[in-house]
Amino acid sequence: ALCALMEIEVPSNPSTAIVPSAEPGNSSKQITVSGPKRTSQLQAPTMQLTGHEAEVYCVKFHPEGKTLASAGRDKQIFIWNVYGDCENTCVCRGHAGPILDLQWSLDHTRLFSASADKTIGLWDPETGNRLKKFAGHTSYVNSLSVSRHNPPILVSGGDEGHVKMWDARGRRCQLSLDAEQPVTAVALSEDGLKAYSGGIDNAIKEWDLRTGRRTMSLEGHTHSVTGLALSPDGQFLLSNAMDMTLRVWDVRPYCPTPSRNTKILVGHQHGSEQLMLRCSWSPDGSMVAAGSSDRTVNVWDGVTGRLLYKLPGHHGSVNEVAFHPSEPIIVSASNDRTLYLGELD
């Protein structure tokens, strides 16, 4: 299990990552603690990443697993090393509003960001330069999803109620779909031909991106949908909602379950802040995770729906949890301005 997270002194240097230490004033010192056998190449079983100046809303591992990106209310994207001292290697600045979502590009060399400044940014994570700005939304851009295969398609969801499709090679919006209510979460299908959107009307809508028509509505949530994630095999959709449930939906063309809702997972919380808590799958689809307003990281068995881990340590709402692409490591982003990297059993 993830090691218990200690409250430790936060340094003034934003590029410093903390290895928990039992000695005050020696916060960067690594210590040997007897305990379970190590399961990852992290420098310590738990690493705290500090440097953000406000709430951290989103975090994503690079698909190769050596770096990760985080962003939030301070309008900055931080790039971090996953291993060693977890140094902050780059900061991307340019958005005029909080950053609400991040996605790595199809070729893994660039980073997309969704912002409350009504734009989407494309960034070079090595130099910190913004390469493109995608404009077209008329309110907050709440969510992004990038295609898994060519052509490189980008889908975004906005507070004005539109789902927009972009060709990532250009800057212009290729298609705009009216969801009629603010869109808080989007996801692309495995083949990139369909998009899923969730919003404050509680329903998840499926859109055919070739025709622009809505083809299906997934009903069951009783409050706003805050996160969507497609399973690694592309057959199931995970949703998080303010009704304090995660749901798994069968999105295969021919589904044996009429409602398509195959699982309901509980254990996490949504608070009065009504934050956009996200959700994610492990790379092999065996586990799912979500943040929680009760300041815990929650991980479930993706097959049985059993809650496997409820991990404390953060001092504010946990907004997003992501799985490492190849090691049993998770990362969490919180309103307490920090991120935690930790290894699982």
Short mmCIF file of N, CA and C in Angstrom, two decimals, residues 92-257:
data_model
loop_
_atom_site.label_atom_id
_atom_site.label_comp_id
_atom_site.label_asym_id
_atom_site.label_seq_id
_atom_site.Cartn_x
_atom_site.Cartn_y
_atom_site.Cartn_z
N CYS A 92 5.64 26.11 -18.02
CA CYS A 92 5.00 26.72 -19.19
C CYS A 92 4.03 27.79 -18.69
N ARG A 93 4.24 29.02 -19.18
CA ARG A 93 3.39 30.13 -18.77
C ARG A 93 2.81 30.82 -20.00
N GLY A 94 1.57 31.33 -19.86
CA GLY A 94 0.95 32.04 -20.97
C GLY A 94 -0.55 32.12 -20.88
N HIS A 95 -1.17 31.18 -20.19
CA HIS A 95 -2.62 31.24 -20.03
C HIS A 95 -3.00 32.40 -19.10
N ALA A 96 -4.15 33.00 -19.38
CA ALA A 96 -4.63 34.12 -18.58
C ALA A 96 -5.65 33.69 -17.53
N GLY A 97 -5.91 32.39 -17.45
CA GLY A 97 -6.85 31.87 -16.47
C GLY A 97 -6.40 30.51 -15.99
N PRO A 98 -7.05 29.99 -14.94
CA PRO A 98 -6.69 28.67 -14.43
C PRO A 98 -6.70 27.60 -15.52
N ILE A 99 -5.83 26.61 -15.37
CA ILE A 99 -5.75 25.50 -16.32
C ILE A 99 -6.53 24.34 -15.73
N LEU A 100 -7.50 23.84 -16.49
CA LEU A 100 -8.46 22.88 -15.98
C LEU A 100 -8.23 21.45 -16.45
N ASP A 101 -7.44 21.26 -17.51
CA ASP A 101 -7.16 19.91 -17.99
C ASP A 101 -5.88 19.92 -18.81
N LEU A 102 -5.22 18.75 -18.86
CA LEU A 102 -4.01 18.55 -19.64
C LEU A 102 -4.11 17.23 -20.39
N GLN A 103 -3.52 17.18 -21.59
CA GLN A 103 -3.42 15.93 -22.35
C GLN A 103 -2.14 15.95 -23.17
N TRP A 104 -1.42 14.82 -23.20
CA TRP A 104 -0.26 14.70 -24.07
C TRP A 104 -0.71 14.48 -25.49
N SER A 105 0.06 14.98 -26.44
CA SER A 105 -0.27 14.84 -27.87
C SER A 105 -0.11 13.40 -28.32
N LEU A 106 -0.66 13.09 -29.48
CA LEU A 106 -0.60 11.74 -30.03
C LEU A 106 0.82 11.24 -30.19
N ASP A 107 1.73 12.13 -30.60
CA ASP A 107 3.13 11.71 -30.79
C ASP A 107 3.97 11.86 -29.51
N HIS A 108 3.32 12.26 -28.42
CA HIS A 108 3.93 12.33 -27.08
C HIS A 108 4.97 13.44 -26.92
N THR A 109 5.12 14.31 -27.91
CA THR A 109 6.17 15.35 -27.84
C THR A 109 5.62 16.70 -27.40
N ARG A 110 4.32 16.85 -27.37
CA ARG A 110 3.70 18.13 -27.04
C ARG A 110 2.64 17.92 -25.98
N LEU A 111 2.17 19.05 -25.42
CA LEU A 111 1.19 19.02 -24.35
C LEU A 111 0.07 20.00 -24.65
N PHE A 112 -1.17 19.53 -24.55
CA PHE A 112 -2.34 20.38 -24.72
C PHE A 112 -2.88 20.79 -23.35
N SER A 113 -3.40 22.01 -23.26
CA SER A 113 -3.98 22.50 -22.01
C SER A 113 -5.32 23.16 -22.29
N ALA A 114 -6.26 22.96 -21.37
CA ALA A 114 -7.58 23.62 -21.44
C ALA A 114 -7.66 24.63 -20.32
N SER A 115 -8.12 25.84 -20.63
CA SER A 115 -8.07 26.91 -19.64
C SER A 115 -9.39 27.66 -19.50
N ALA A 116 -9.55 28.25 -18.32
CA ALA A 116 -10.69 29.14 -18.07
C ALA A 116 -10.58 30.43 -18.86
N ASP A 117 -9.44 30.67 -19.55
CA ASP A 117 -9.33 31.87 -20.40
C ASP A 117 -9.97 31.66 -21.77
N LYS A 118 -10.72 30.55 -21.93
CA LYS A 118 -11.51 30.22 -23.13
C LYS A 118 -10.66 29.66 -24.27
N THR A 119 -9.39 29.34 -24.01
CA THR A 119 -8.52 28.84 -25.08
C THR A 119 -7.92 27.48 -24.70
N ILE A 120 -7.38 26.84 -25.75
CA ILE A 120 -6.58 25.62 -25.61
C ILE A 120 -5.17 25.98 -26.05
N GLY A 121 -4.18 25.53 -25.29
CA GLY A 121 -2.79 25.79 -25.64
C GLY A 121 -2.09 24.52 -26.07
N LEU A 122 -1.11 24.66 -26.95
CA LEU A 122 -0.21 23.58 -27.33
C LEU A 122 1.20 24.01 -26.95
N TRP A 123 1.90 23.17 -26.17
CA TRP A 123 3.15 23.57 -25.55
C TRP A 123 4.29 22.61 -25.88
N ASP A 124 5.51 23.17 -25.92
CA ASP A 124 6.72 22.38 -25.98
C ASP A 124 7.16 22.16 -24.53
N PRO A 125 7.09 20.91 -24.01
CA PRO A 125 7.40 20.68 -22.60
C PRO A 125 8.88 20.76 -22.27
N GLU A 126 9.73 20.90 -23.27
CA GLU A 126 11.17 21.03 -23.01
C GLU A 126 11.60 22.48 -22.89
N THR A 127 10.98 23.35 -23.69
CA THR A 127 11.35 24.77 -23.67
C THR A 127 10.35 25.62 -22.89
N GLY A 128 9.13 25.13 -22.73
CA GLY A 128 8.08 25.91 -22.08
C GLY A 128 7.35 26.85 -23.01
N ASN A 129 7.71 26.83 -24.30
CA ASN A 129 7.09 27.75 -25.26
C ASN A 129 5.71 27.27 -25.67
N ARG A 130 4.78 28.24 -25.82
CA ARG A 130 3.47 27.92 -26.39
C ARG A 130 3.60 27.97 -27.90
N LEU A 131 3.22 26.88 -28.54
CA LEU A 131 3.36 26.75 -29.99
C LEU A 131 2.10 27.17 -30.74
N LYS A 132 0.93 26.94 -30.12
CA LYS A 132 -0.34 27.30 -30.75
C LYS A 132 -1.34 27.68 -29.69
N LYS A 133 -2.31 28.48 -30.12
CA LYS A 133 -3.47 28.80 -29.29
C LYS A 133 -4.71 28.48 -30.11
N PHE A 134 -5.60 27.65 -29.56
CA PHE A 134 -6.84 27.30 -30.23
C PHE A 134 -7.97 28.12 -29.60
N ALA A 135 -8.57 28.99 -30.39
CA ALA A 135 -9.64 29.86 -29.89
C ALA A 135 -10.94 29.53 -30.60
N GLY A 136 -12.04 29.60 -29.87
CA GLY A 136 -13.34 29.30 -30.44
C GLY A 136 -14.41 29.12 -29.37
N HIS A 137 -14.00 28.64 -28.20
CA HIS A 137 -14.94 28.56 -27.09
C HIS A 137 -15.24 29.97 -26.58
N THR A 138 -16.45 30.15 -26.06
CA THR A 138 -16.84 31.47 -25.56
C THR A 138 -16.93 31.49 -24.04
N SER A 139 -16.53 30.38 -23.40
CA SER A 139 -16.46 30.34 -21.95
C SER A 139 -15.34 29.36 -21.56
N TYR A 140 -15.27 29.02 -20.29
CA TYR A 140 -14.22 28.13 -19.80
C TYR A 140 -14.12 26.87 -20.66
N VAL A 141 -12.90 26.44 -20.95
CA VAL A 141 -12.68 25.13 -21.57
C VAL A 141 -12.38 24.16 -20.43
N ASN A 142 -13.31 23.25 -20.16
CA ASN A 142 -13.24 22.42 -18.98
C ASN A 142 -12.49 21.11 -19.17
N SER A 143 -12.46 20.61 -20.40
CA SER A 143 -11.94 19.26 -20.59
C SER A 143 -11.41 19.06 -22.01
N LEU A 144 -10.45 18.13 -22.13
CA LEU A 144 -9.83 17.80 -23.41
C LEU A 144 -9.71 16.29 -23.56
N SER A 145 -9.70 15.84 -24.81
CA SER A 145 -9.37 14.44 -25.10
C SER A 145 -8.66 14.40 -26.44
N VAL A 146 -7.63 13.55 -26.54
CA VAL A 146 -6.81 13.45 -27.75
C VAL A 146 -6.97 12.05 -28.33
N SER A 147 -7.04 11.96 -29.66
CA SER A 147 -7.21 10.66 -30.32
C SER A 147 -6.01 9.75 -30.07
N ARG A 148 -6.27 8.44 -30.03
CA ARG A 148 -5.22 7.45 -29.80
C ARG A 148 -4.51 7.03 -31.08
N HIS A 149 -5.12 7.38 -32.22
CA HIS A 149 -4.55 7.00 -33.51
C HIS A 149 -4.66 8.17 -34.47
N ASN A 150 -3.92 8.10 -35.58
CA ASN A 150 -4.04 9.14 -36.61
C ASN A 150 -5.41 9.08 -37.26
N PRO A 151 -5.94 10.22 -37.75
CA PRO A 151 -5.34 11.56 -37.67
C PRO A 151 -5.41 12.13 -36.25
N PRO A 152 -4.52 13.08 -35.93
CA PRO A 152 -4.49 13.64 -34.58
C PRO A 152 -5.66 14.60 -34.32
N ILE A 153 -6.70 14.05 -33.70
CA ILE A 153 -7.92 14.82 -33.42
C ILE A 153 -7.92 15.23 -31.94
N LEU A 154 -8.43 16.41 -31.69
CA LEU A 154 -8.57 16.93 -30.34
C LEU A 154 -10.03 17.31 -30.13
N VAL A 155 -10.61 16.89 -29.01
CA VAL A 155 -11.99 17.26 -28.68
C VAL A 155 -11.96 18.01 -27.35
N SER A 156 -12.76 19.07 -27.26
CA SER A 156 -12.82 19.89 -26.05
C SER A 156 -14.26 20.14 -25.65
N GLY A 157 -14.47 20.38 -24.36
CA GLY A 157 -15.79 20.69 -23.85
C GLY A 157 -15.78 22.01 -23.11
N GLY A 158 -16.76 22.86 -23.40
CA GLY A 158 -16.78 24.21 -22.84
C GLY A 158 -17.99 24.50 -21.98
N ASP A 159 -17.83 25.50 -21.13
CA ASP A 159 -18.89 25.90 -20.21
C ASP A 159 -20.07 26.54 -20.94
N GLU A 160 -19.83 26.97 -22.18
CA GLU A 160 -20.93 27.54 -22.96
C GLU A 160 -21.85 26.46 -23.53
N GLY A 161 -21.45 25.18 -23.38
CA GLY A 161 -22.32 24.08 -23.80
C GLY A 161 -21.95 23.45 -25.12
N HIS A 162 -20.74 23.68 -25.61
CA HIS A 162 -20.34 23.11 -26.90
C HIS A 162 -19.20 22.10 -26.75
N VAL A 163 -19.31 21.05 -27.55
CA VAL A 163 -18.21 20.10 -27.76
C VAL A 163 -17.58 20.46 -29.10
N LYS A 164 -16.29 20.72 -29.10
CA LYS A 164 -15.62 21.14 -30.33
C LYS A 164 -14.55 20.13 -30.73
N MET A 165 -14.45 19.89 -32.03
CA MET A 165 -13.43 19.00 -32.57
C MET A 165 -12.42 19.83 -33.36
N TRP A 166 -11.13 19.56 -33.15
CA TRP A 166 -10.05 20.29 -33.78
C TRP A 166 -9.10 19.31 -34.46
N ASP A 167 -8.56 19.69 -35.58
CA ASP A 167 -7.44 18.96 -36.17
C ASP A 167 -6.18 19.52 -35.49
N ALA A 168 -5.48 18.67 -34.76
CA ALA A 168 -4.35 19.15 -33.97
C ALA A 168 -3.22 19.71 -34.82
N ARG A 169 -3.24 19.42 -36.14
CA ARG A 169 -2.20 19.94 -37.04
C ARG A 169 -2.46 21.38 -37.43
N GLY A 170 -3.70 21.84 -37.22
CA GLY A 170 -4.03 23.23 -37.56
C GLY A 170 -4.47 23.98 -36.32
N ARG A 171 -5.29 25.00 -36.52
CA ARG A 171 -5.78 25.78 -35.38
C ARG A 171 -7.30 25.94 -35.39
N ARG A 172 -7.93 25.62 -36.51
CA ARG A 172 -9.35 25.90 -36.66
C ARG A 172 -10.22 24.78 -36.13
N CYS A 173 -11.37 25.18 -35.59
CA CYS A 173 -12.37 24.21 -35.14
C CYS A 173 -13.00 23.55 -36.36
N GLN A 174 -13.01 22.22 -36.38
CA GLN A 174 -13.57 21.48 -37.51
C GLN A 174 -15.06 21.21 -37.35
N LEU A 175 -15.52 21.14 -36.10
CA LEU A 175 -16.91 20.77 -35.83
C LEU A 175 -17.29 21.29 -34.45
N SER A 176 -18.51 21.84 -34.34
CA SER A 176 -19.00 22.31 -33.05
C SER A 176 -20.38 21.70 -32.80
N LEU A 177 -20.52 21.03 -31.66
CA LEU A 177 -21.74 20.32 -31.32
C LEU A 177 -22.40 20.98 -30.12
N ASP A 178 -23.69 21.20 -30.20
CA ASP A 178 -24.41 21.89 -29.13
C ASP A 178 -24.98 20.89 -28.14
N ALA A 179 -24.37 20.82 -26.96
CA ALA A 179 -24.85 19.91 -25.91
C ALA A 179 -25.92 20.56 -25.04
N GLU A 180 -26.20 21.83 -25.26
CA GLU A 180 -27.29 22.58 -24.63
C GLU A 180 -27.05 22.96 -23.16
N GLN A 181 -26.12 22.29 -22.50
CA GLN A 181 -25.78 22.60 -21.11
C GLN A 181 -24.25 22.62 -21.00
N PRO A 182 -23.70 23.31 -19.99
CA PRO A 182 -22.25 23.32 -19.83
C PRO A 182 -21.65 21.92 -19.86
N VAL A 183 -20.56 21.78 -20.62
CA VAL A 183 -19.88 20.49 -20.77
C VAL A 183 -18.66 20.50 -19.84
N THR A 184 -18.61 19.54 -18.93
CA THR A 184 -17.54 19.50 -17.93
C THR A 184 -16.53 18.38 -18.17
N ALA A 185 -16.86 17.42 -19.06
CA ALA A 185 -15.95 16.31 -19.33
C ALA A 185 -16.17 15.78 -20.73
N VAL A 186 -15.08 15.41 -21.40
CA VAL A 186 -15.16 14.80 -22.73
C VAL A 186 -14.18 13.64 -22.84
N ALA A 187 -14.48 12.73 -23.77
CA ALA A 187 -13.58 11.61 -24.07
C ALA A 187 -13.82 11.19 -25.51
N LEU A 188 -12.76 10.75 -26.18
CA LEU A 188 -12.85 10.24 -27.54
C LEU A 188 -12.91 8.73 -27.53
N SER A 189 -13.61 8.15 -28.52
CA SER A 189 -13.66 6.70 -28.66
C SER A 189 -12.32 6.17 -29.16
N GLU A 190 -12.15 4.86 -29.11
CA GLU A 190 -10.90 4.23 -29.52
C GLU A 190 -10.54 4.56 -30.96
N ASP A 191 -11.53 4.56 -31.85
CA ASP A 191 -11.27 4.83 -33.27
C ASP A 191 -11.28 6.31 -33.61
N GLY A 192 -11.60 7.17 -32.64
CA GLY A 192 -11.61 8.60 -32.88
C GLY A 192 -12.80 9.10 -33.69
N LEU A 193 -13.78 8.24 -33.91
CA LEU A 193 -14.93 8.63 -34.72
C LEU A 193 -16.11 9.09 -33.87
N LYS A 194 -16.05 8.84 -32.57
CA LYS A 194 -17.12 9.25 -31.68
C LYS A 194 -16.54 10.01 -30.50
N ALA A 195 -17.34 10.90 -29.94
CA ALA A 195 -16.96 11.64 -28.74
C ALA A 195 -18.04 11.44 -27.68
N TYR A 196 -17.61 11.46 -26.43
CA TYR A 196 -18.53 11.38 -25.30
C TYR A 196 -18.41 12.66 -24.50
N SER A 197 -19.54 13.17 -24.06
CA SER A 197 -19.53 14.40 -23.26
C SER A 197 -20.43 14.24 -22.05
N GLY A 198 -19.98 14.85 -20.94
CA GLY A 198 -20.79 14.88 -19.74
C GLY A 198 -20.89 16.30 -19.24
N GLY A 199 -21.96 16.59 -18.53
CA GLY A 199 -22.16 17.96 -18.08
C GLY A 199 -23.10 18.06 -16.91
N ILE A 200 -23.66 19.25 -16.73
CA ILE A 200 -24.48 19.51 -15.56
C ILE A 200 -25.90 18.96 -15.69
N ASP A 201 -26.23 18.37 -16.87
CA ASP A 201 -27.56 17.76 -17.03
C ASP A 201 -27.55 16.28 -16.64
N ASN A 202 -26.43 15.81 -16.08
CA ASN A 202 -26.28 14.47 -15.52
C ASN A 202 -26.11 13.36 -16.55
N ALA A 203 -26.42 13.60 -17.80
CA ALA A 203 -26.35 12.57 -18.83
C ALA A 203 -25.00 12.58 -19.55
N ILE A 204 -24.63 11.43 -20.08
CA ILE A 204 -23.44 11.31 -20.93
C ILE A 204 -23.92 11.10 -22.35
N LYS A 205 -23.48 11.95 -23.23
CA LYS A 205 -23.93 11.91 -24.62
C LYS A 205 -22.83 11.35 -25.52
N GLU A 206 -23.24 10.51 -26.49
CA GLU A 206 -22.32 10.02 -27.51
C GLU A 206 -22.62 10.75 -28.81
N TRP A 207 -21.54 11.22 -29.46
CA TRP A 207 -21.66 11.99 -30.70
C TRP A 207 -20.91 11.30 -31.83
N ASP A 208 -21.52 11.24 -33.00
CA ASP A 208 -20.84 10.76 -34.20
C ASP A 208 -20.13 11.95 -34.83
N LEU A 209 -18.82 11.93 -34.85
CA LEU A 209 -18.06 13.09 -35.34
C LEU A 209 -18.07 13.19 -36.87
N ARG A 210 -18.54 12.15 -37.55
CA ARG A 210 -18.64 12.22 -39.01
C ARG A 210 -19.91 12.95 -39.44
N THR A 211 -20.98 12.77 -38.67
CA THR A 211 -22.26 13.39 -39.03
C THR A 211 -22.62 14.57 -38.13
N GLY A 212 -21.99 14.65 -36.94
CA GLY A 212 -22.33 15.70 -35.99
C GLY A 212 -23.59 15.42 -35.21
N ARG A 213 -24.09 14.19 -35.29
CA ARG A 213 -25.34 13.86 -34.61
C ARG A 213 -25.09 13.15 -33.28
N ARG A 214 -26.02 13.36 -32.36
CA ARG A 214 -25.97 12.63 -31.11
C ARG A 214 -26.56 11.25 -31.35
N THR A 215 -25.82 10.21 -30.98
CA THR A 215 -26.24 8.85 -31.29
C THR A 215 -26.69 8.05 -30.08
N MET A 216 -26.39 8.52 -28.88
CA MET A 216 -26.76 7.76 -27.69
C MET A 216 -26.68 8.66 -26.47
N SER A 217 -27.49 8.32 -25.46
CA SER A 217 -27.43 9.02 -24.17
C SER A 217 -27.36 7.97 -23.07
N LEU A 218 -26.36 8.09 -22.22
CA LEU A 218 -26.17 7.15 -21.11
C LEU A 218 -26.75 7.78 -19.85
N GLU A 219 -27.83 7.19 -19.35
CA GLU A 219 -28.56 7.76 -18.22
C GLU A 219 -28.33 6.95 -16.96
N GLY A 220 -28.20 7.64 -15.84
CA GLY A 220 -28.03 6.95 -14.56
C GLY A 220 -27.51 7.86 -13.47
N HIS A 221 -26.58 8.73 -13.81
CA HIS A 221 -26.08 9.69 -12.82
C HIS A 221 -27.21 10.65 -12.43
N THR A 222 -27.20 11.06 -11.17
CA THR A 222 -28.24 11.96 -10.68
C THR A 222 -27.70 13.35 -10.33
N HIS A 223 -26.44 13.60 -10.71
CA HIS A 223 -25.85 14.93 -10.50
C HIS A 223 -24.79 15.11 -11.60
N SER A 224 -24.21 16.29 -11.65
CA SER A 224 -23.28 16.66 -12.72
C SER A 224 -22.13 15.67 -12.88
N VAL A 225 -21.79 15.39 -14.15
CA VAL A 225 -20.66 14.53 -14.47
C VAL A 225 -19.39 15.39 -14.49
N THR A 226 -18.36 14.93 -13.79
CA THR A 226 -17.14 15.74 -13.66
C THR A 226 -15.92 15.12 -14.34
N GLY A 227 -16.00 13.85 -14.69
CA GLY A 227 -14.85 13.21 -15.34
C GLY A 227 -15.29 12.05 -16.21
N LEU A 228 -14.58 11.86 -17.33
CA LEU A 228 -14.80 10.73 -18.24
C LEU A 228 -13.45 10.16 -18.64
N ALA A 229 -13.36 8.84 -18.76
CA ALA A 229 -12.12 8.20 -19.21
C ALA A 229 -12.46 6.91 -19.93
N LEU A 230 -11.90 6.73 -21.12
CA LEU A 230 -12.10 5.52 -21.90
C LEU A 230 -11.12 4.45 -21.43
N SER A 231 -11.59 3.22 -21.34
CA SER A 231 -10.73 2.12 -20.91
C SER A 231 -9.62 1.87 -21.92
N PRO A 232 -8.52 1.25 -21.50
CA PRO A 232 -7.40 1.01 -22.43
C PRO A 232 -7.80 0.20 -23.66
N ASP A 233 -8.75 -0.71 -23.53
CA ASP A 233 -9.18 -1.49 -24.70
C ASP A 233 -10.27 -0.80 -25.50
N GLY A 234 -10.72 0.36 -25.04
CA GLY A 234 -11.71 1.15 -25.78
C GLY A 234 -13.13 0.65 -25.68
N GLN A 235 -13.40 -0.35 -24.84
CA GLN A 235 -14.73 -0.94 -24.79
C GLN A 235 -15.63 -0.38 -23.69
N PHE A 236 -15.02 0.28 -22.70
CA PHE A 236 -15.79 0.77 -21.57
C PHE A 236 -15.44 2.23 -21.27
N LEU A 237 -16.43 2.94 -20.76
CA LEU A 237 -16.26 4.35 -20.40
C LEU A 237 -16.48 4.49 -18.91
N LEU A 238 -15.54 5.14 -18.24
CA LEU A 238 -15.63 5.41 -16.80
C LEU A 238 -16.10 6.84 -16.59
N SER A 239 -17.04 7.04 -15.69
CA SER A 239 -17.53 8.40 -15.41
C SER A 239 -17.53 8.66 -13.91
N ASN A 240 -17.26 9.91 -13.56
CA ASN A 240 -17.30 10.38 -12.18
C ASN A 240 -18.35 11.48 -12.11
N ALA A 241 -19.14 11.49 -11.05
CA ALA A 241 -20.19 12.50 -10.94
C ALA A 241 -20.38 12.96 -9.51
N MET A 242 -21.03 14.11 -9.39
CA MET A 242 -21.27 14.70 -8.07
C MET A 242 -22.32 13.94 -7.26
N ASP A 243 -22.92 12.87 -7.84
CA ASP A 243 -23.79 12.00 -7.04
C ASP A 243 -22.96 11.02 -6.21
N MET A 244 -21.64 11.23 -6.24
CA MET A 244 -20.67 10.44 -5.46
C MET A 244 -20.62 8.99 -5.90
N THR A 245 -20.76 8.76 -7.21
CA THR A 245 -20.55 7.44 -7.78
C THR A 245 -19.62 7.54 -8.97
N LEU A 246 -18.86 6.46 -9.17
CA LEU A 246 -18.18 6.21 -10.44
C LEU A 246 -19.01 5.14 -11.14
N ARG A 247 -19.18 5.29 -12.43
CA ARG A 247 -19.93 4.28 -13.19
C ARG A 247 -19.10 3.81 -14.38
N VAL A 248 -19.26 2.53 -14.69
CA VAL A 248 -18.61 1.94 -15.85
C VAL A 248 -19.70 1.62 -16.87
N TRP A 249 -19.50 2.09 -18.09
CA TRP A 249 -20.47 1.94 -19.17
C TRP A 249 -19.87 1.10 -20.30
N ASP A 250 -20.66 0.18 -20.82
CA ASP A 250 -20.26 -0.62 -21.98
C ASP A 250 -20.59 0.19 -23.23
N VAL A 251 -19.57 0.62 -23.96
CA VAL A 251 -19.80 1.46 -25.14
C VAL A 251 -19.51 0.70 -26.44
N ARG A 252 -19.46 -0.63 -26.37
CA ARG A 252 -19.32 -1.42 -27.59
C ARG A 252 -20.58 -1.26 -28.44
N PRO A 253 -20.47 -1.38 -29.75
CA PRO A 253 -21.65 -1.18 -30.61
C PRO A 253 -22.83 -2.07 -30.24
N TYR A 254 -22.54 -3.32 -29.90
CA TYR A 254 -23.61 -4.25 -29.54
C TYR A 254 -23.41 -4.66 -28.09
N CYS A 255 -24.24 -4.09 -27.23
CA CYS A 255 -24.06 -4.27 -25.79
C CYS A 255 -25.14 -5.20 -25.23
N PRO A 256 -24.75 -6.25 -24.47
CA PRO A 256 -25.75 -7.17 -23.90
C PRO A 256 -26.57 -6.56 -22.77
N THR A 257 -26.07 -5.46 -22.17
CA THR A 257 -26.78 -4.81 -21.06
C THR A 257 -27.55 -3.61 -21.59
#
